[in-house]
Amino acid sequence: MLDVEADQTARLAVRSAMTVTATQPFAVDGLDAGQRAAVEGLVGDASTIVIEGAAGAGKTTTLADARAALAEEGRRIVVVTPTLKAAQAATAEVGARAGSAAWLLHQHGWRWDDTGSWTREPSEPAPEAVLRRGDLLLIDEAGILDQDTARGPLAVVDEAGARVALVGDRRQLPAVGRGGVLELAHRWVHPDARVDLEIVHRFVRTVDGATVPDSEYARLSLAMRDGDCSGCAARESNPQPAD
């Protein structure tokens, strides 16, 4: 257990010492300042990027704009998630095929042995699992990624000279196994490569036949995230999730 955490910490620490070059402002209609900063970080040159925000802050949907910007520069984005269900959701929202972290590990030779540990053997990964220098491996829902599984993707990006982005929220569901991966990344990432999304976009309501943002419910959602449920019972109408 200590070896696994020490390995991840060392890899993240080395990456945090690398220079981060400021990117040009990214102008896309419909993005708030935090989302634009996230896209700029994803298309920049930071070796590690951490994007964190509450549910509904537009973390995953922002990735579609980053994917398009990277494609224009001839760079790939490979998306993995801790679970297959999350991978299916990311595929629909990002517009690029996403797989599970276990799929990526299997492609690169890792196997889960009878003792509950990952081992590695030589393998020939499928083209969609191959990372090259300058590519971006994006781990969505990184808050529920366990440390044993995370060790593999970090090794893959180091071997390929690729970049890695961890997207999630430390205040949502934790990992089933030993967690703390996003916490480690948040602690070690270069300050210029850490983005916090603070505006919730998901909730809407109908007023006079028109759909408008439900800022009050968004405020309550953020309060609950902080452990403050005062005022929640006073909410009478149910919000409609935005498409």
Short mmCIF file of N, CA and C in Angstrom, two decimals, residues 85-166:
data_model
loop_
_atom_site.label_atom_id
_atom_site.label_comp_id
_atom_site.label_asym_id
_atom_site.label_seq_id
_atom_site.Cartn_x
_atom_site.Cartn_y
_atom_site.Cartn_z
N LYS A 85 -20.02 2.44 -16.81
CA LYS A 85 -21.19 3.32 -16.91
C LYS A 85 -20.75 4.77 -17.10
N ALA A 86 -19.75 5.20 -16.32
CA ALA A 86 -19.24 6.57 -16.47
C ALA A 86 -18.60 6.76 -17.84
N ALA A 87 -17.97 5.70 -18.36
CA ALA A 87 -17.36 5.79 -19.69
C ALA A 87 -18.42 5.99 -20.76
N GLN A 88 -19.55 5.31 -20.63
CA GLN A 88 -20.63 5.48 -21.60
C GLN A 88 -21.18 6.90 -21.57
N ALA A 89 -21.31 7.47 -20.36
CA ALA A 89 -21.80 8.85 -20.24
C ALA A 89 -20.79 9.82 -20.84
N ALA A 90 -19.50 9.60 -20.59
CA ALA A 90 -18.47 10.48 -21.13
C ALA A 90 -18.42 10.42 -22.64
N THR A 91 -18.62 9.23 -23.21
CA THR A 91 -18.65 9.09 -24.67
C THR A 91 -19.73 9.96 -25.28
N ALA A 92 -20.91 9.95 -24.66
CA ALA A 92 -22.03 10.73 -25.18
C ALA A 92 -21.78 12.22 -25.05
N GLU A 93 -21.15 12.67 -23.97
CA GLU A 93 -21.00 14.10 -23.71
C GLU A 93 -19.76 14.69 -24.37
N VAL A 94 -18.67 13.92 -24.43
CA VAL A 94 -17.43 14.46 -24.97
C VAL A 94 -17.38 14.35 -26.48
N GLY A 95 -18.06 13.34 -27.04
CA GLY A 95 -18.01 13.16 -28.49
C GLY A 95 -16.82 12.33 -28.93
N ALA A 96 -16.15 11.67 -27.99
CA ALA A 96 -15.04 10.78 -28.30
C ALA A 96 -15.22 9.51 -27.49
N ARG A 97 -14.77 8.38 -28.05
CA ARG A 97 -14.93 7.12 -27.35
C ARG A 97 -14.17 7.14 -26.03
N ALA A 98 -14.85 6.72 -24.97
CA ALA A 98 -14.22 6.61 -23.66
C ALA A 98 -14.26 5.15 -23.23
N GLY A 99 -13.26 4.75 -22.48
CA GLY A 99 -13.21 3.39 -21.95
C GLY A 99 -12.96 3.43 -20.46
N SER A 100 -13.03 2.28 -19.84
CA SER A 100 -12.76 2.22 -18.41
C SER A 100 -11.25 2.21 -18.18
N ALA A 101 -10.85 2.62 -16.99
CA ALA A 101 -9.43 2.58 -16.64
C ALA A 101 -8.92 1.15 -16.69
N ALA A 102 -9.76 0.18 -16.31
CA ALA A 102 -9.36 -1.23 -16.36
C ALA A 102 -9.09 -1.66 -17.80
N TRP A 103 -9.88 -1.15 -18.75
CA TRP A 103 -9.64 -1.46 -20.17
C TRP A 103 -8.26 -0.97 -20.60
N LEU A 104 -7.90 0.26 -20.22
CA LEU A 104 -6.60 0.81 -20.59
C LEU A 104 -5.47 -0.02 -19.98
N LEU A 105 -5.63 -0.40 -18.72
CA LEU A 105 -4.61 -1.20 -18.05
C LEU A 105 -4.44 -2.55 -18.75
N HIS A 106 -5.55 -3.19 -19.08
CA HIS A 106 -5.50 -4.49 -19.74
C HIS A 106 -4.79 -4.38 -21.09
N GLN A 107 -5.08 -3.29 -21.82
CA GLN A 107 -4.44 -3.09 -23.13
C GLN A 107 -2.91 -2.99 -22.99
N HIS A 108 -2.46 -2.43 -21.88
CA HIS A 108 -1.03 -2.22 -21.68
C HIS A 108 -0.38 -3.30 -20.82
N GLY A 109 -1.06 -4.43 -20.67
CA GLY A 109 -0.44 -5.60 -20.07
C GLY A 109 -0.69 -5.84 -18.60
N TRP A 110 -1.46 -4.97 -17.96
CA TRP A 110 -1.72 -5.19 -16.53
C TRP A 110 -2.80 -6.25 -16.35
N ARG A 111 -2.61 -7.08 -15.34
CA ARG A 111 -3.58 -8.11 -15.00
C ARG A 111 -3.80 -8.12 -13.49
N TRP A 112 -5.02 -8.42 -13.08
CA TRP A 112 -5.37 -8.48 -11.66
C TRP A 112 -5.19 -9.92 -11.20
N ASP A 113 -4.19 -10.18 -10.33
CA ASP A 113 -3.87 -11.56 -9.97
C ASP A 113 -4.72 -12.04 -8.79
N ASP A 114 -4.47 -13.29 -8.38
CA ASP A 114 -5.28 -13.91 -7.33
C ASP A 114 -5.06 -13.29 -5.96
N THR A 115 -3.99 -12.54 -5.79
CA THR A 115 -3.73 -11.91 -4.50
C THR A 115 -4.34 -10.51 -4.40
N GLY A 116 -5.01 -10.07 -5.49
CA GLY A 116 -5.62 -8.74 -5.47
C GLY A 116 -4.66 -7.64 -5.84
N SER A 117 -3.61 -7.97 -6.57
CA SER A 117 -2.63 -6.97 -6.99
C SER A 117 -2.53 -6.93 -8.51
N TRP A 118 -2.14 -5.75 -9.03
CA TRP A 118 -1.91 -5.62 -10.46
C TRP A 118 -0.51 -6.13 -10.79
N THR A 119 -0.39 -6.96 -11.80
CA THR A 119 0.90 -7.37 -12.33
C THR A 119 0.94 -6.95 -13.80
N ARG A 120 2.13 -6.97 -14.39
CA ARG A 120 2.24 -6.52 -15.78
C ARG A 120 3.06 -7.50 -16.60
N GLU A 121 2.63 -7.71 -17.83
CA GLU A 121 3.33 -8.57 -18.77
C GLU A 121 3.36 -7.88 -20.12
N PRO A 122 4.27 -8.27 -21.00
CA PRO A 122 4.36 -7.63 -22.32
C PRO A 122 3.04 -7.74 -23.08
N SER A 123 2.70 -6.69 -23.81
CA SER A 123 1.45 -6.69 -24.57
C SER A 123 1.57 -5.75 -25.76
N GLU A 124 0.62 -5.88 -26.66
CA GLU A 124 0.53 -5.02 -27.83
C GLU A 124 -0.83 -4.32 -27.79
N PRO A 125 -0.90 -3.10 -27.24
CA PRO A 125 -2.20 -2.44 -27.08
C PRO A 125 -2.84 -2.10 -28.42
N ALA A 126 -4.17 -2.04 -28.41
CA ALA A 126 -4.91 -1.63 -29.60
C ALA A 126 -4.58 -0.17 -29.92
N PRO A 127 -4.69 0.24 -31.20
CA PRO A 127 -4.33 1.61 -31.59
C PRO A 127 -5.02 2.68 -30.75
N GLU A 128 -6.29 2.46 -30.39
CA GLU A 128 -7.01 3.49 -29.62
C GLU A 128 -6.51 3.62 -28.20
N ALA A 129 -5.71 2.64 -27.73
CA ALA A 129 -5.17 2.70 -26.38
C ALA A 129 -3.73 3.18 -26.34
N VAL A 130 -3.15 3.45 -27.51
CA VAL A 130 -1.76 3.88 -27.58
C VAL A 130 -1.68 5.40 -27.38
N LEU A 131 -0.82 5.82 -26.49
CA LEU A 131 -0.59 7.24 -26.25
C LEU A 131 0.76 7.64 -26.82
N ARG A 132 0.83 8.85 -27.38
CA ARG A 132 2.07 9.37 -27.93
C ARG A 132 2.40 10.69 -27.26
N ARG A 133 3.62 11.13 -27.45
CA ARG A 133 4.05 12.39 -26.85
C ARG A 133 3.11 13.52 -27.29
N GLY A 134 2.63 14.29 -26.32
CA GLY A 134 1.72 15.39 -26.61
C GLY A 134 0.26 15.04 -26.51
N ASP A 135 -0.07 13.72 -26.54
CA ASP A 135 -1.46 13.30 -26.36
C ASP A 135 -1.90 13.58 -24.92
N LEU A 136 -3.21 13.58 -24.71
CA LEU A 136 -3.76 13.85 -23.39
C LEU A 136 -4.60 12.66 -22.94
N LEU A 137 -4.22 12.07 -21.81
CA LEU A 137 -5.05 11.05 -21.17
C LEU A 137 -5.91 11.76 -20.14
N LEU A 138 -7.20 11.71 -20.32
CA LEU A 138 -8.12 12.39 -19.42
C LEU A 138 -8.87 11.37 -18.58
N ILE A 139 -8.73 11.46 -17.27
CA ILE A 139 -9.42 10.57 -16.35
C ILE A 139 -10.61 11.31 -15.78
N ASP A 140 -11.80 10.97 -16.26
CA ASP A 140 -13.02 11.62 -15.78
C ASP A 140 -13.52 10.88 -14.54
N GLU A 141 -14.26 11.57 -13.69
CA GLU A 141 -14.74 11.02 -12.41
C GLU A 141 -13.56 10.49 -11.59
N ALA A 142 -12.47 11.26 -11.58
CA ALA A 142 -11.24 10.82 -10.91
C ALA A 142 -11.39 10.71 -9.41
N GLY A 143 -12.42 11.32 -8.83
CA GLY A 143 -12.63 11.24 -7.40
C GLY A 143 -12.95 9.84 -6.92
N ILE A 144 -13.46 8.97 -7.81
CA ILE A 144 -13.80 7.59 -7.40
C ILE A 144 -12.78 6.58 -7.92
N LEU A 145 -11.64 7.07 -8.40
CA LEU A 145 -10.57 6.17 -8.87
C LEU A 145 -9.74 5.71 -7.67
N ASP A 146 -9.54 4.39 -7.55
CA ASP A 146 -8.75 3.88 -6.44
C ASP A 146 -7.26 3.91 -6.78
N GLN A 147 -6.43 3.89 -5.76
CA GLN A 147 -5.00 4.06 -5.95
C GLN A 147 -4.36 2.92 -6.73
N ASP A 148 -4.80 1.68 -6.51
CA ASP A 148 -4.20 0.57 -7.24
C ASP A 148 -4.44 0.69 -8.74
N THR A 149 -5.65 1.10 -9.12
CA THR A 149 -5.96 1.26 -10.54
C THR A 149 -5.25 2.47 -11.13
N ALA A 150 -5.11 3.53 -10.34
CA ALA A 150 -4.51 4.77 -10.85
C ALA A 150 -3.03 4.60 -11.17
N ARG A 151 -2.38 3.67 -10.53
CA ARG A 151 -0.94 3.50 -10.73
C ARG A 151 -0.63 3.21 -12.20
N GLY A 152 -1.46 2.41 -12.85
CA GLY A 152 -1.22 2.04 -14.25
C GLY A 152 -1.29 3.20 -15.22
N PRO A 153 -2.39 3.98 -15.25
CA PRO A 153 -2.45 5.11 -16.18
C PRO A 153 -1.32 6.11 -16.00
N LEU A 154 -0.90 6.36 -14.76
CA LEU A 154 0.20 7.29 -14.54
C LEU A 154 1.50 6.74 -15.13
N ALA A 155 1.69 5.43 -15.04
CA ALA A 155 2.87 4.82 -15.65
C ALA A 155 2.80 4.90 -17.17
N VAL A 156 1.61 4.71 -17.73
CA VAL A 156 1.44 4.74 -19.19
C VAL A 156 1.79 6.12 -19.75
N VAL A 157 1.30 7.18 -19.11
CA VAL A 157 1.57 8.53 -19.63
C VAL A 157 3.05 8.88 -19.46
N ASP A 158 3.67 8.42 -18.38
CA ASP A 158 5.09 8.68 -18.20
C ASP A 158 5.92 7.99 -19.28
N GLU A 159 5.57 6.76 -19.58
CA GLU A 159 6.31 6.01 -20.60
C GLU A 159 6.14 6.63 -21.99
N ALA A 160 4.95 7.19 -22.25
CA ALA A 160 4.67 7.73 -23.58
C ALA A 160 5.08 9.20 -23.72
N GLY A 161 5.38 9.87 -22.61
CA GLY A 161 5.63 11.31 -22.68
C GLY A 161 4.35 12.08 -22.93
N ALA A 162 3.23 11.51 -22.50
CA ALA A 162 1.93 12.14 -22.71
C ALA A 162 1.56 12.99 -21.50
N ARG A 163 0.44 13.67 -21.60
CA ARG A 163 -0.07 14.51 -20.53
C ARG A 163 -1.26 13.82 -19.89
N VAL A 164 -1.59 14.22 -18.66
CA VAL A 164 -2.72 13.61 -17.98
C VAL A 164 -3.56 14.69 -17.32
N ALA A 165 -4.87 14.53 -17.39
CA ALA A 165 -5.81 15.44 -16.73
C ALA A 165 -6.73 14.61 -15.85
N LEU A 166 -6.93 15.06 -14.63
CA LEU A 166 -7.85 14.41 -13.70
C LEU A 166 -9.02 15.36 -13.45
#
